[in-house]
PDB file of C-alpha atoms and ligand atoms in Angstrom:
ATOM      1  CA  MET A   1     -21.190  78.950  -3.117  1.00  0.00           C
ATOM      2  CA  LYS A   2     -23.255  77.583  -6.009  1.00  0.00           C
ATOM      3  CA  PRO A   3     -21.517  74.875  -8.092  1.00  0.00           C
ATOM      4  CA  LEU A   4     -20.562  75.584 -11.706  1.00  0.00           C
ATOM      5  CA  ARG A   5     -23.059  73.638 -13.843  1.00  0.00           C
ATOM      6  CA  LYS A   6     -23.831  75.967 -16.769  1.00  0.00           C
ATOM      7  CA  ALA A   7     -21.928  76.997 -19.886  1.00  0.00           C
ATOM      8  CA  VAL A   8     -22.764  79.525 -22.587  1.00  0.00           C
ATOM      9  CA  LEU A   9     -21.230  78.924 -26.020  1.00  0.00           C
ATOM     10  CA  PRO A  10     -21.663  81.870 -28.387  1.00  0.00           C
ATOM     11  CA  VAL A  11     -21.689  80.713 -32.006  1.00  0.00           C
ATOM     12  CA  ALA A  12     -23.520  83.527 -33.772  1.00  0.00           C
ATOM     13  CA  GLY A  13     -20.485  85.389 -35.159  1.00  0.00           C
ATOM     14  CA  LEU A  14     -20.020  85.876 -38.904  1.00  0.00           C
ATOM     15  CA  GLY A  15     -16.506  84.402 -39.092  1.00  0.00           C
ATOM     16  CA  THR A  16     -15.444  86.951 -41.704  1.00  0.00           C
ATOM     17  CA  ARG A  17     -11.768  86.021 -41.353  1.00  0.00           C
ATOM     18  CA  PHE A  18     -12.620  82.623 -42.783  1.00  0.00           C
ATOM     19  CA  LEU A  19     -14.594  83.653 -45.858  1.00  0.00           C
ATOM     20  CA  PRO A  20     -15.452  82.065 -48.219  1.00  0.00           C
ATOM     21  CA  ALA A  21     -15.425  78.890 -46.053  1.00  0.00           C
ATOM     22  CA  THR A  22     -17.933  80.485 -43.668  1.00  0.00           C
ATOM     23  CA  LYS A  23     -20.297  81.863 -46.311  1.00  0.00           C
ATOM     24  CA  ALA A  24     -22.758  78.976 -45.962  1.00  0.00           C
ATOM     25  CA  MET A  25     -21.132  77.037 -43.126  1.00  0.00           C
ATOM     26  CA  ALA A  26     -20.647  77.896 -39.464  1.00  0.00           C
ATOM     27  CA  LYS A  27     -17.064  78.620 -38.420  1.00  0.00           C
ATOM     28  CA  GLU A  28     -17.676  76.531 -35.304  1.00  0.00           C
ATOM     29  CA  MET A  29     -18.257  73.451 -37.502  1.00  0.00           C
ATOM     30  CA  LEU A  30     -14.761  73.638 -39.015  1.00  0.00           C
ATOM     31  CA  PRO A  31     -13.017  70.401 -38.070  1.00  0.00           C
ATOM     32  CA  VAL A  32      -9.642  70.098 -36.384  1.00  0.00           C
ATOM     33  CA  VAL A  33      -8.467  66.668 -37.562  1.00  0.00           C
ATOM     34  CA  ASP A  34     -11.883  64.961 -37.387  1.00  0.00           C
ATOM     35  CA  LYS A  35     -13.934  66.863 -34.821  1.00  0.00           C
ATOM     36  CA  PRO A  36     -15.730  70.194 -35.233  1.00  0.00           C
ATOM     37  CA  LEU A  37     -14.621  73.047 -32.985  1.00  0.00           C
ATOM     38  CA  ILE A  38     -17.975  73.113 -31.200  1.00  0.00           C
ATOM     39  CA  GLN A  39     -17.581  69.497 -30.108  1.00  0.00           C
ATOM     40  CA  TYR A  40     -14.176  70.181 -28.549  1.00  0.00           C
ATOM     41  CA  ALA A  41     -15.774  73.010 -26.547  1.00  0.00           C
ATOM     42  CA  VAL A  42     -18.721  70.933 -25.311  1.00  0.00           C
ATOM     43  CA  GLU A  43     -16.436  68.031 -24.354  1.00  0.00           C
ATOM     44  CA  GLU A  44     -14.107  70.382 -22.500  1.00  0.00           C
ATOM     45  CA  ALA A  45     -17.023  71.832 -20.525  1.00  0.00           C
ATOM     46  CA  ARG A  46     -18.367  68.368 -19.680  1.00  0.00           C
ATOM     47  CA  ALA A  47     -14.942  67.345 -18.379  1.00  0.00           C
ATOM     48  CA  ALA A  48     -15.239  70.278 -15.936  1.00  0.00           C
ATOM     49  CA  GLY A  49     -18.520  68.904 -14.532  1.00  0.00           C
ATOM     50  CA  ILE A  50     -20.749  71.252 -16.545  1.00  0.00           C
ATOM     51  CA  ASP A  51     -24.011  69.613 -17.613  1.00  0.00           C
ATOM     52  CA  GLN A  52     -26.174  72.457 -18.931  1.00  0.00           C
ATOM     53  CA  PHE A  53     -25.307  74.183 -22.209  1.00  0.00           C
ATOM     54  CA  CYS A  54     -26.698  77.200 -23.984  1.00  0.00           C
ATOM     55  CA  LEU A  55     -25.696  77.730 -27.615  1.00  0.00           C
ATOM     56  CA  VAL A  56     -26.200  81.313 -28.748  1.00  0.00           C
ATOM     57  CA  THR A  57     -26.897  80.801 -32.443  1.00  0.00           C
ATOM     58  CA  GLY A  58     -27.813  82.946 -35.420  1.00  0.00           C
ATOM     59  CA  ARG A  59     -28.613  82.604 -39.110  1.00  0.00           C
ATOM     60  CA  GLY A  60     -26.920  79.734 -40.918  1.00  0.00           C
ATOM     61  CA  LYS A  61     -25.930  77.904 -37.738  1.00  0.00           C
ATOM     62  CA  THR A  62     -28.441  75.040 -37.851  1.00  0.00           C
ATOM     63  CA  ALA A  63     -25.759  72.407 -38.455  1.00  0.00           C
ATOM     64  CA  ILE A  64     -24.277  73.159 -35.026  1.00  0.00           C
ATOM     65  CA  VAL A  65     -27.495  72.229 -33.266  1.00  0.00           C
ATOM     66  CA  GLU A  66     -28.018  69.175 -35.487  1.00  0.00           C
ATOM     67  CA  HIS A  67     -24.524  67.978 -34.705  1.00  0.00           C
ATOM     68  CA  PHE A  68     -25.741  67.068 -31.214  1.00  0.00           C
ATOM     69  CA  ASP A  69     -28.786  65.111 -32.436  1.00  0.00           C
ATOM     70  CA  ILE A  70     -28.915  61.356 -32.881  1.00  0.00           C
ATOM     71  CA  ALA A  71     -28.385  60.612 -36.594  1.00  0.00           C
ATOM     72  CA  TYR A  72     -30.754  57.620 -36.891  1.00  0.00           C
ATOM     73  CA  GLU A  73     -30.219  56.871 -40.595  1.00  0.00           C
ATOM     74  CA  LEU A  74     -26.462  57.087 -40.194  1.00  0.00           C
ATOM     75  CA  GLU A  75     -26.525  54.805 -37.153  1.00  0.00           C
ATOM     76  CA  ALA A  76     -28.710  52.268 -39.007  1.00  0.00           C
ATOM     77  CA  THR A  77     -26.227  52.216 -41.892  1.00  0.00           C
ATOM     78  CA  LEU A  78     -23.263  51.879 -39.554  1.00  0.00           C
ATOM     79  CA  ARG A  79     -25.021  49.038 -37.704  1.00  0.00           C
ATOM     80  CA  ALA A  80     -25.749  47.232 -40.975  1.00  0.00           C
ATOM     81  CA  ARG A  81     -22.016  47.493 -41.764  1.00  0.00           C
ATOM     82  CA  GLY A  82     -21.034  46.156 -38.321  1.00  0.00           C
ATOM     83  CA  LYS A  83     -19.473  49.467 -37.258  1.00  0.00           C
ATOM     84  CA  GLU A  84     -20.705  49.338 -33.654  1.00  0.00           C
ATOM     85  CA  ASP A  85     -17.542  51.108 -32.418  1.00  0.00           C
ATOM     86  CA  GLU A  86     -18.346  54.152 -34.544  1.00  0.00           C
ATOM     87  CA  ILE A  87     -21.890  54.252 -33.146  1.00  0.00           C
ATOM     88  CA  ALA A  88     -20.541  54.058 -29.588  1.00  0.00           C
ATOM     89  CA  ARG A  89     -18.118  56.915 -30.340  1.00  0.00           C
ATOM     90  CA  LEU A  90     -20.909  59.103 -31.741  1.00  0.00           C
ATOM     91  CA  ARG A  91     -23.171  58.384 -28.761  1.00  0.00           C
ATOM     92  CA  ALA A  92     -20.419  59.060 -26.207  1.00  0.00           C
ATOM     93  CA  SER A  93     -19.885  62.552 -27.556  1.00  0.00           C
ATOM     94  CA  GLN A  94     -23.538  63.422 -27.153  1.00  0.00           C
ATOM     95  CA  PRO A  95     -24.844  65.281 -24.099  1.00  0.00           C
ATOM     96  CA  PRO A  96     -27.977  63.741 -22.523  1.00  0.00           C
ATOM     97  CA  PRO A  97     -31.459  64.777 -23.706  1.00  0.00           C
ATOM     98  CA  GLY A  98     -32.381  68.278 -22.600  1.00  0.00           C
ATOM     99  CA  ALA A  99     -28.810  69.290 -21.733  1.00  0.00           C
ATOM    100  CA  ILE A 100     -28.513  71.712 -24.659  1.00  0.00           C
ATOM    101  CA  VAL A 101     -30.747  74.707 -25.187  1.00  0.00           C
ATOM    102  CA  THR A 102     -30.384  77.332 -27.879  1.00  0.00           C
ATOM    103  CA  VAL A 103     -31.155  81.018 -27.932  1.00  0.00           C
ATOM    104  CA  ARG A 104     -31.035  83.305 -30.898  1.00  0.00           C
ATOM    105  CA  GLN A 105     -28.873  86.366 -31.458  1.00  0.00           C
ATOM    106  CA  GLN A 106     -30.604  87.875 -34.491  1.00  0.00           C
ATOM    107  CA  GLU A 107     -27.803  90.345 -35.230  1.00  0.00           C
ATOM    108  CA  PRO A 108     -24.107  89.846 -34.455  1.00  0.00           C
ATOM    109  CA  LEU A 109     -23.741  92.938 -32.276  1.00  0.00           C
ATOM    110  CA  GLY A 110     -20.717  91.638 -30.414  1.00  0.00           C
ATOM    111  CA  LEU A 111     -19.655  88.994 -27.902  1.00  0.00           C
ATOM    112  CA  GLY A 112     -21.184  90.903 -24.969  1.00  0.00           C
ATOM    113  CA  HIS A 113     -24.531  91.043 -26.739  1.00  0.00           C
ATOM    114  CA  ALA A 114     -24.339  87.310 -27.540  1.00  0.00           C
ATOM    115  CA  ILE A 115     -23.754  86.474 -23.863  1.00  0.00           C
ATOM    116  CA  TRP A 116     -26.612  88.748 -22.796  1.00  0.00           C
ATOM    117  CA  CYS A 117     -28.916  86.724 -25.083  1.00  0.00           C
ATOM    118  CA  ALA A 118     -28.395  83.807 -22.639  1.00  0.00           C
ATOM    119  CA  ARG A 119     -29.587  85.766 -19.568  1.00  0.00           C
ATOM    120  CA  ALA A 120     -32.711  83.648 -18.932  1.00  0.00           C
ATOM    121  CA  PHE A 121     -30.618  80.449 -19.093  1.00  0.00           C
ATOM    122  CA  VAL A 122     -28.037  81.851 -16.663  1.00  0.00           C
ATOM    123  CA  GLY A 123     -30.523  83.164 -14.097  1.00  0.00           C
ATOM    124  CA  ASP A 124     -28.637  83.825 -10.841  1.00  0.00           C
ATOM    125  CA  ASP A 125     -26.030  81.111 -11.290  1.00  0.00           C
ATOM    126  CA  PRO A 126     -22.298  81.308 -11.932  1.00  0.00           C
ATOM    127  CA  PHE A 127     -21.606  80.280 -15.510  1.00  0.00           C
ATOM    128  CA  ALA A 128     -18.783  79.371 -17.847  1.00  0.00           C
ATOM    129  CA  ILE A 129     -18.204  80.816 -21.303  1.00  0.00           C
ATOM    130  CA  LEU A 130     -16.254  78.891 -23.933  1.00  0.00           C
ATOM    131  CA  LEU A 131     -15.501  80.492 -27.289  1.00  0.00           C
ATOM    132  CA  PRO A 132     -15.317  77.460 -29.578  1.00  0.00           C
ATOM    133  CA  ASP A 133     -12.809  79.062 -31.932  1.00  0.00           C
ATOM    134  CA  ASP A 134     -10.240  79.142 -29.123  1.00  0.00           C
ATOM    135  CA  LEU A 135      -8.929  75.619 -28.832  1.00  0.00           C
ATOM    136  CA  VAL A 136      -6.688  74.602 -25.928  1.00  0.00           C
ATOM    137  CA  LEU A 137      -4.471  71.539 -25.999  1.00  0.00           C
ATOM    138  CA  ALA A 138      -3.824  70.604 -22.374  1.00  0.00           C
ATOM    139  CA  GLU A 139      -3.243  67.614 -20.098  1.00  0.00           C
ATOM    140  CA  LYS A 140      -6.008  68.852 -17.816  1.00  0.00           C
ATOM    141  CA  PRO A 141      -8.736  70.539 -19.883  1.00  0.00           C
ATOM    142  CA  CYS A 142      -8.567  74.328 -19.569  1.00  0.00           C
ATOM    143  CA  MET A 143     -12.127  74.736 -18.279  1.00  0.00           C
ATOM    144  CA  GLN A 144     -11.459  72.145 -15.579  1.00  0.00           C
ATOM    145  CA  GLN A 145      -8.461  74.214 -14.461  1.00  0.00           C
ATOM    146  CA  LEU A 146     -10.699  77.287 -14.292  1.00  0.00           C
ATOM    147  CA  ALA A 147     -13.500  75.425 -12.483  1.00  0.00           C
ATOM    148  CA  GLU A 148     -11.055  74.193  -9.830  1.00  0.00           C
ATOM    149  CA  ALA A 149      -9.685  77.706  -9.361  1.00  0.00           C
ATOM    150  CA  HIS A 150     -13.241  79.045  -9.161  1.00  0.00           C
ATOM    151  CA  ALA A 151     -14.148  76.527  -6.459  1.00  0.00           C
ATOM    152  CA  ALA A 152     -11.292  77.981  -4.389  1.00  0.00           C
ATOM    153  CA  THR A 153     -11.830  81.714  -4.979  1.00  0.00           C
ATOM    154  CA  GLY A 154     -15.435  82.191  -6.190  1.00  0.00           C
ATOM    155  CA  GLY A 155     -16.237  85.315  -8.191  1.00  0.00           C
ATOM    156  CA  CYS A 156     -14.955  85.690 -11.736  1.00  0.00           C
ATOM    157  CA  ILE A 157     -11.981  83.943 -13.332  1.00  0.00           C
ATOM    158  CA  VAL A 158     -10.622  84.322 -16.841  1.00  0.00           C
ATOM    159  CA  ALA A 159      -7.958  82.190 -18.514  1.00  0.00           C
ATOM    160  CA  VAL A 160      -4.974  84.342 -19.463  1.00  0.00           C
ATOM    161  CA  THR A 161      -1.787  84.113 -21.476  1.00  0.00           C
ATOM    162  CA  GLU A 162       1.097  86.429 -22.376  1.00  0.00           C
ATOM    163  CA  VAL A 163       0.952  87.869 -25.905  1.00  0.00           C
ATOM    164  CA  PRO A 164       3.608  89.860 -27.797  1.00  0.00           C
ATOM    165  CA  ARG A 165       3.213  93.524 -26.785  1.00  0.00           C
ATOM    166  CA  GLU A 166       2.683  94.623 -30.401  1.00  0.00           C
ATOM    167  CA  GLN A 167      -0.461  92.432 -30.507  1.00  0.00           C
ATOM    168  CA  THR A 168      -2.337  93.843 -27.492  1.00  0.00           C
ATOM    169  CA  ASN A 169      -4.727  95.641 -29.865  1.00  0.00           C
ATOM    170  CA  ARG A 170      -6.208  92.246 -30.820  1.00  0.00           C
ATOM    171  CA  TYR A 171      -7.195  91.104 -27.308  1.00  0.00           C
ATOM    172  CA  GLY A 172      -8.812  91.895 -23.958  1.00  0.00           C
ATOM    173  CA  ILE A 173      -5.873  92.906 -21.731  1.00  0.00           C
ATOM    174  CA  LEU A 174      -5.512  92.781 -17.926  1.00  0.00           C
ATOM    175  CA  ASP A 175      -4.356  95.443 -15.525  1.00  0.00           C
ATOM    176  CA  VAL A 176      -2.653  93.231 -12.980  1.00  0.00           C
ATOM    177  CA  GLY A 177      -2.493  93.462  -9.181  1.00  0.00           C
ATOM    178  CA  GLU A 178      -1.008  90.692  -7.016  1.00  0.00           C
ATOM    179  CA  ASP A 179       0.539  87.908  -9.046  1.00  0.00           C
ATOM    180  CA  ASP A 180       1.737  84.572  -7.653  1.00  0.00           C
ATOM    181  CA  GLY A 181       2.885  83.349 -11.057  1.00  0.00           C
ATOM    182  CA  ARG A 182      -0.275  81.303 -11.632  1.00  0.00           C
ATOM    183  CA  MET A 183      -3.205  83.337 -10.321  1.00  0.00           C
ATOM    184  CA  VAL A 184      -3.245  87.074 -10.861  1.00  0.00           C
ATOM    185  CA  GLU A 185      -5.526  89.590  -9.238  1.00  0.00           C
ATOM    186  CA  VAL A 186      -7.367  91.581 -11.918  1.00  0.00           C
ATOM    187  CA  ARG A 187      -7.397  95.328 -11.236  1.00  0.00           C
ATOM    188  CA  GLY A 188      -8.728  96.395 -14.606  1.00  0.00           C
ATOM    189  CA  LEU A 189      -9.615  95.150 -18.100  1.00  0.00           C
ATOM    190  CA  VAL A 190      -9.259  96.931 -21.430  1.00  0.00           C
ATOM    191  CA  GLU A 191     -10.495  95.663 -24.793  1.00  0.00           C
ATOM    192  CA  LYS A 192      -7.968  95.873 -27.642  1.00  0.00           C
ATOM    193  CA  PRO A 193      -5.674  98.608 -26.237  1.00  0.00           C
ATOM    194  CA  LYS A 194      -2.873  99.995 -28.427  1.00  0.00           C
ATOM    195  CA  PRO A 195       0.517  98.576 -27.340  1.00  0.00           C
ATOM    196  CA  GLU A 196       1.689 101.955 -26.017  1.00  0.00           C
ATOM    197  CA  VAL A 197      -1.241 102.261 -23.583  1.00  0.00           C
ATOM    198  CA  ALA A 198      -1.802  98.574 -22.744  1.00  0.00           C
ATOM    199  CA  PRO A 199      -1.568  98.019 -18.959  1.00  0.00           C
ATOM    200  CA  SER A 200       0.205  94.648 -19.497  1.00  0.00           C
ATOM    201  CA  ASN A 201       0.664  91.995 -22.154  1.00  0.00           C
ATOM    202  CA  LEU A 202      -1.534  89.485 -20.314  1.00  0.00           C
ATOM    203  CA  SER A 203      -4.478  88.660 -22.531  1.00  0.00           C
ATOM    204  CA  ILE A 204      -7.810  86.937 -21.904  1.00  0.00           C
ATOM    205  CA  ILE A 205      -8.459  83.823 -23.991  1.00  0.00           C
ATOM    206  CA  GLY A 206     -11.893  82.400 -24.746  1.00  0.00           C
ATOM    207  CA  ARG A 207     -12.496  80.705 -21.382  1.00  0.00           C
ATOM    208  CA  TYR A 208     -14.314  82.480 -18.551  1.00  0.00           C
ATOM    209  CA  VAL A 209     -16.209  81.772 -15.353  1.00  0.00           C
ATOM    210  CA  LEU A 210     -18.445  84.720 -14.481  1.00  0.00           C
ATOM    211  CA  THR A 211     -21.081  85.657 -11.956  1.00  0.00           C
ATOM    212  CA  ALA A 212     -24.602  86.456 -13.132  1.00  0.00           C
ATOM    213  CA  GLU A 213     -24.173  90.143 -12.179  1.00  0.00           C
ATOM    214  CA  VAL A 214     -22.439  90.682 -15.522  1.00  0.00           C
ATOM    215  CA  MET A 215     -25.851  90.433 -17.216  1.00  0.00           C
ATOM    216  CA  GLY A 216     -27.012  93.644 -15.512  1.00  0.00           C
ATOM    217  CA  HIS A 217     -24.121  95.545 -17.082  1.00  0.00           C
ATOM    218  CA  LEU A 218     -24.582  93.904 -20.488  1.00  0.00           C
ATOM    219  CA  ALA A 219     -28.267  94.888 -20.418  1.00  0.00           C
ATOM    220  CA  ARG A 220     -27.240  98.516 -20.962  1.00  0.00           C
ATOM    221  CA  GLN A 221     -25.908  97.493 -24.401  1.00  0.00           C
ATOM    222  CA  GLU A 222     -23.154 100.098 -24.307  1.00  0.00           C
ATOM    223  CA  ARG A 223     -21.002  99.976 -27.433  1.00  0.00           C
ATOM    224  CA  GLY A 224     -17.237  99.662 -27.024  1.00  0.00           C
ATOM    225  CA  ALA A 225     -14.249  98.859 -29.277  1.00  0.00           C
ATOM    226  CA  GLY A 226     -15.292  98.339 -32.908  1.00  0.00           C
ATOM    227  CA  GLY A 227     -18.823  99.644 -32.144  1.00  0.00           C
ATOM    228  CA  GLU A 228     -19.689  96.239 -30.589  1.00  0.00           C
ATOM    229  CA  VAL A 229     -21.178  95.383 -27.183  1.00  0.00           C
ATOM    230  CA  GLN A 230     -17.993  94.146 -25.528  1.00  0.00           C
ATOM    231  CA  LEU A 231     -18.012  91.473 -22.828  1.00  0.00           C
ATOM    232  CA  THR A 232     -14.719  92.865 -21.504  1.00  0.00           C
ATOM    233  CA  ASP A 233     -16.310  96.249 -20.718  1.00  0.00           C
ATOM    234  CA  ALA A 234     -19.148  94.626 -18.720  1.00  0.00           C
ATOM    235  CA  MET A 235     -16.690  92.364 -16.860  1.00  0.00           C
ATOM    236  CA  ALA A 236     -14.561  95.369 -15.960  1.00  0.00           C
ATOM    237  CA  LYS A 237     -17.532  96.801 -14.043  1.00  0.00           C
ATOM    238  CA  LEU A 238     -17.538  93.761 -11.715  1.00  0.00           C
ATOM    239  CA  ILE A 239     -13.989  94.414 -10.516  1.00  0.00           C
ATOM    240  CA  GLY A 240     -14.065  95.548  -6.895  1.00  0.00           C
ATOM    241  CA  HIS A 241     -17.526  94.018  -6.372  1.00  0.00           C
ATOM    242  CA  VAL A 242     -16.653  90.320  -6.707  1.00  0.00           C
ATOM    243  CA  PRO A 243     -13.281  88.532  -6.489  1.00  0.00           C
ATOM    244  CA  PHE A 244     -11.737  88.709  -9.966  1.00  0.00           C
ATOM    245  CA  HIS A 245      -8.726  86.658 -11.043  1.00  0.00           C
ATOM    246  CA  GLY A 246      -6.797  85.651 -14.119  1.00  0.00           C
ATOM    247  CA  LEU A 247      -5.489  82.089 -14.308  1.00  0.00           C
ATOM    248  CA  ARG A 248      -2.332  81.305 -16.265  1.00  0.00           C
ATOM    249  CA  TYR A 249      -3.685  77.976 -17.483  1.00  0.00           C
ATOM    250  CA  GLU A 250      -1.422  75.092 -18.409  1.00  0.00           C
ATOM    251  CA  GLY A 251      -1.699  74.196 -22.080  1.00  0.00           C
ATOM    252  CA  ARG A 252      -1.349  75.638 -25.535  1.00  0.00           C
ATOM    253  CA  ARG A 253      -4.057  77.767 -27.081  1.00  0.00           C
ATOM    254  CA  PHE A 254      -4.816  78.016 -30.800  1.00  0.00           C
ATOM    255  CA  ASP A 255      -6.866  80.859 -32.256  1.00  0.00           C
ATOM    256  CA  CYS A 256      -8.863  78.829 -34.749  1.00  0.00           C
ATOM    257  CA  GLY A 257     -10.773  81.918 -35.897  1.00  0.00           C
ATOM    258  CA  ASP A 258      -7.521  82.884 -37.606  1.00  0.00           C
ATOM    259  CA  LYS A 259      -6.133  80.946 -40.574  1.00  0.00           C
ATOM    260  CA  ILE A 260      -2.619  80.465 -39.216  1.00  0.00           C
ATOM    261  CA  GLY A 261      -3.903  79.487 -35.753  1.00  0.00           C
ATOM    262  CA  PHE A 262      -6.283  77.012 -37.359  1.00  0.00           C
ATOM    263  CA  LEU A 263      -3.541  75.395 -39.452  1.00  0.00           C
ATOM    264  CA  GLU A 264      -1.265  75.157 -36.412  1.00  0.00           C
ATOM    265  CA  ALA A 265      -4.053  73.486 -34.428  1.00  0.00           C
ATOM    266  CA  GLN A 266      -4.466  70.848 -37.160  1.00  0.00           C
ATOM    267  CA  ILE A 267      -0.788  69.949 -36.933  1.00  0.00           C
ATOM    268  CA  ALA A 268      -0.619  70.038 -33.110  1.00  0.00           C
ATOM    269  CA  PHE A 269      -3.735  67.892 -32.630  1.00  0.00           C
ATOM    270  CA  ALA A 270      -2.707  65.439 -35.372  1.00  0.00           C
ATOM    271  CA  LEU A 271       0.735  65.034 -33.788  1.00  0.00           C
ATOM    272  CA  LYS A 272      -1.019  63.977 -30.536  1.00  0.00           C
ATOM    273  CA  ARG A 273      -2.633  61.042 -32.363  1.00  0.00           C
ATOM    274  CA  PRO A 274      -0.247  58.071 -32.358  1.00  0.00           C
ATOM    275  CA  GLU A 275      -1.780  56.634 -35.545  1.00  0.00           C
ATOM    276  CA  MET A 276      -1.189  59.915 -37.420  1.00  0.00           C
ATOM    277  CA  ALA A 277       1.962  61.400 -35.917  1.00  0.00           C
ATOM    278  CA  PRO A 278       4.576  59.513 -38.027  1.00  0.00           C
ATOM    279  CA  ALA A 279       2.927  60.440 -41.336  1.00  0.00           C
ATOM    280  CA  VAL A 280       2.475  64.065 -40.251  1.00  0.00           C
ATOM    281  CA  CYS A 281       6.124  64.327 -39.168  1.00  0.00           C
ATOM    282  CA  ALA A 282       7.218  62.866 -42.494  1.00  0.00           C
ATOM    283  CA  PHE A 283       5.255  65.317 -44.637  1.00  0.00           C
ATOM    284  CA  LEU A 284       6.231  68.279 -42.446  1.00  0.00           C
ATOM    285  CA  ALA A 285       9.904  67.386 -42.915  1.00  0.00           C
ATOM    286  CA  ARG A 286       9.366  67.109 -46.664  1.00  0.00           C
ATOM    287  CA  TYR A 287       7.614  70.474 -46.963  1.00  0.00           C
ATOM    288  CA  THR A 288      10.157  72.173 -44.722  1.00  0.00           C
ATOM    289  CA  ALA A 289      12.995  70.870 -46.871  1.00  0.00           C
ATOM    290  CA  GLU A 290      11.289  71.936 -50.097  1.00  0.00           C
ATOM    291  CA  THR A 291      10.201  75.413 -49.010  1.00  0.00           C
ATOM    292  CA  VAL A 292      12.326  78.516 -48.810  1.00  0.00           C
ATOM    293  CA  CYS A 293      10.651  80.801 -46.272  1.00  0.00           C
ATOM    294  CA  ALA A 294      11.274  84.521 -46.447  1.00  0.00           C
TER     295      ALA A 294
HETATM  296  P1  UTP B   1     -15.014  86.514 -33.064  1.00  0.00           P
HETATM  297  O1  UTP B   1     -14.453  87.679 -32.362  1.00  0.00           O
HETATM  298  O2  UTP B   1     -14.040  85.485 -33.540  1.00  0.00           O
HETATM  299  O3  UTP B   1     -15.916  87.050 -34.241  1.00  0.00           O
HETATM  300  O4  UTP B   1     -16.063  85.814 -32.097  1.00  0.00           O
HETATM  301  P2  UTP B   1     -16.533  86.304 -35.497  1.00  0.00           P
HETATM  302  O5  UTP B   1     -17.609  87.156 -36.046  1.00  0.00           O
HETATM  303  O6  UTP B   1     -16.942  84.905 -35.123  1.00  0.00           O
HETATM  304  O7  UTP B   1     -15.326  86.143 -36.535  1.00  0.00           O
HETATM  305  P3  UTP B   1     -14.578  87.250 -37.453  1.00  0.00           P
HETATM  306  O8  UTP B   1     -13.796  88.123 -36.496  1.00  0.00           O
HETATM  307  O9  UTP B   1     -15.604  87.983 -38.246  1.00  0.00           O
HETATM  308  O10 UTP B   1     -13.676  86.411 -38.319  1.00  0.00           O
HETATM  309  C1  UTP B   1     -15.707  84.982 -31.015  1.00  0.00           C
HETATM  310  C2  UTP B   1     -16.873  84.073 -30.675  1.00  0.00           C
HETATM  311  O11 UTP B   1     -18.027  84.857 -30.333  1.00  0.00           O
HETATM  312  C3  UTP B   1     -19.115  84.555 -31.190  1.00  0.00           C
HETATM  313  C4  UTP B   1     -18.497  83.882 -32.409  1.00  0.00           C
HETATM  314  O12 UTP B   1     -19.419  82.995 -33.026  1.00  0.00           O
HETATM  315  C5  UTP B   1     -17.282  83.182 -31.838  1.00  0.00           C
HETATM  316  O13 UTP B   1     -17.611  81.899 -31.320  1.00  0.00           O
HETATM  317  N1  UTP B   1     -19.866  85.795 -31.490  1.00  0.00           N
HETATM  318  C6  UTP B   1     -19.202  86.936 -31.850  1.00  0.00           C
HETATM  319  C7  UTP B   1     -21.253  85.796 -31.391  1.00  0.00           C
HETATM  320  O14 UTP B   1     -21.865  84.757 -31.051  1.00  0.00           O
HETATM  321  N2  UTP B   1     -21.925  86.949 -31.673  1.00  0.00           N
HETATM  322  C8  UTP B   1     -21.299  88.104 -32.026  1.00  0.00           C
HETATM  323  O15 UTP B   1     -21.995  89.124 -32.256  1.00  0.00           O
HETATM  324  C9  UTP B   1     -19.898  88.079 -32.125  1.00  0.00           C
END
């Protein structure tokens, strides 16, 4: 079995739920505490042993690519001020030269279309997908959990979590076969089903390991839910041809493409920082005491 070395990070979406913040700025550059979402995703992939990255970008996303460049003027200024630690921190977060390539999705036709734009990068290899606006706080990074599961089973693996049944119409939902409490066999996948027809309440989050065969199905560019080329529909066609599992990952996921999810992520990640936690607890207590919630 080929090792997992490649990751595709789609960042060409419009981020309409975050307007006006995303009018001139990429959603994936929004910071949680002091790091942009895209950097969390790249670091998580690197922790899983992935060393080749493909960013699927679009208009107005230049800052994402520049974020991974060396900022010479900034480093010179930091050096002149004796801030060598800051320079070391910036350098450590930077993948080696040549590790990141970009491809262009000229029109945001859907997640499936964005992934298909990376077909030449993927070639015949298994590959990971990380959606940067899904942030996972975990002891062992979520993609590492998936990579370890993939090494054992091969095929396709998606990270999954239970969602309230009334929210199934927001997510890709699994039809579940055998279930050992951690790994579930995937029998079917449906994108955004209404609660009354959803086969379960187990939803896919933005972490996947897929086989290259998915590209053949995406190439047909069939439109699904919302008129978009849906990754879920192409993945569903692999079921029965390759092993396909869902992994109940350990950790907490925040949907940072959504305002409430984003705010919650700020608090959760800040509370994990010993130098910030006391001040955050203090202001949370103050606001909670002052606010009457309906
Ligand atoms: P979302 O479903 O969150 O869509 O995309 P969006 O357009 O970014 O945001 P909203 O719904 O309008 O607020 C999930 C991920 O897939 C990428 C996004 O950049 C994001 O990282 N994506 C989505 C693309 O790269 N291309 C697309 O056509 C759609």
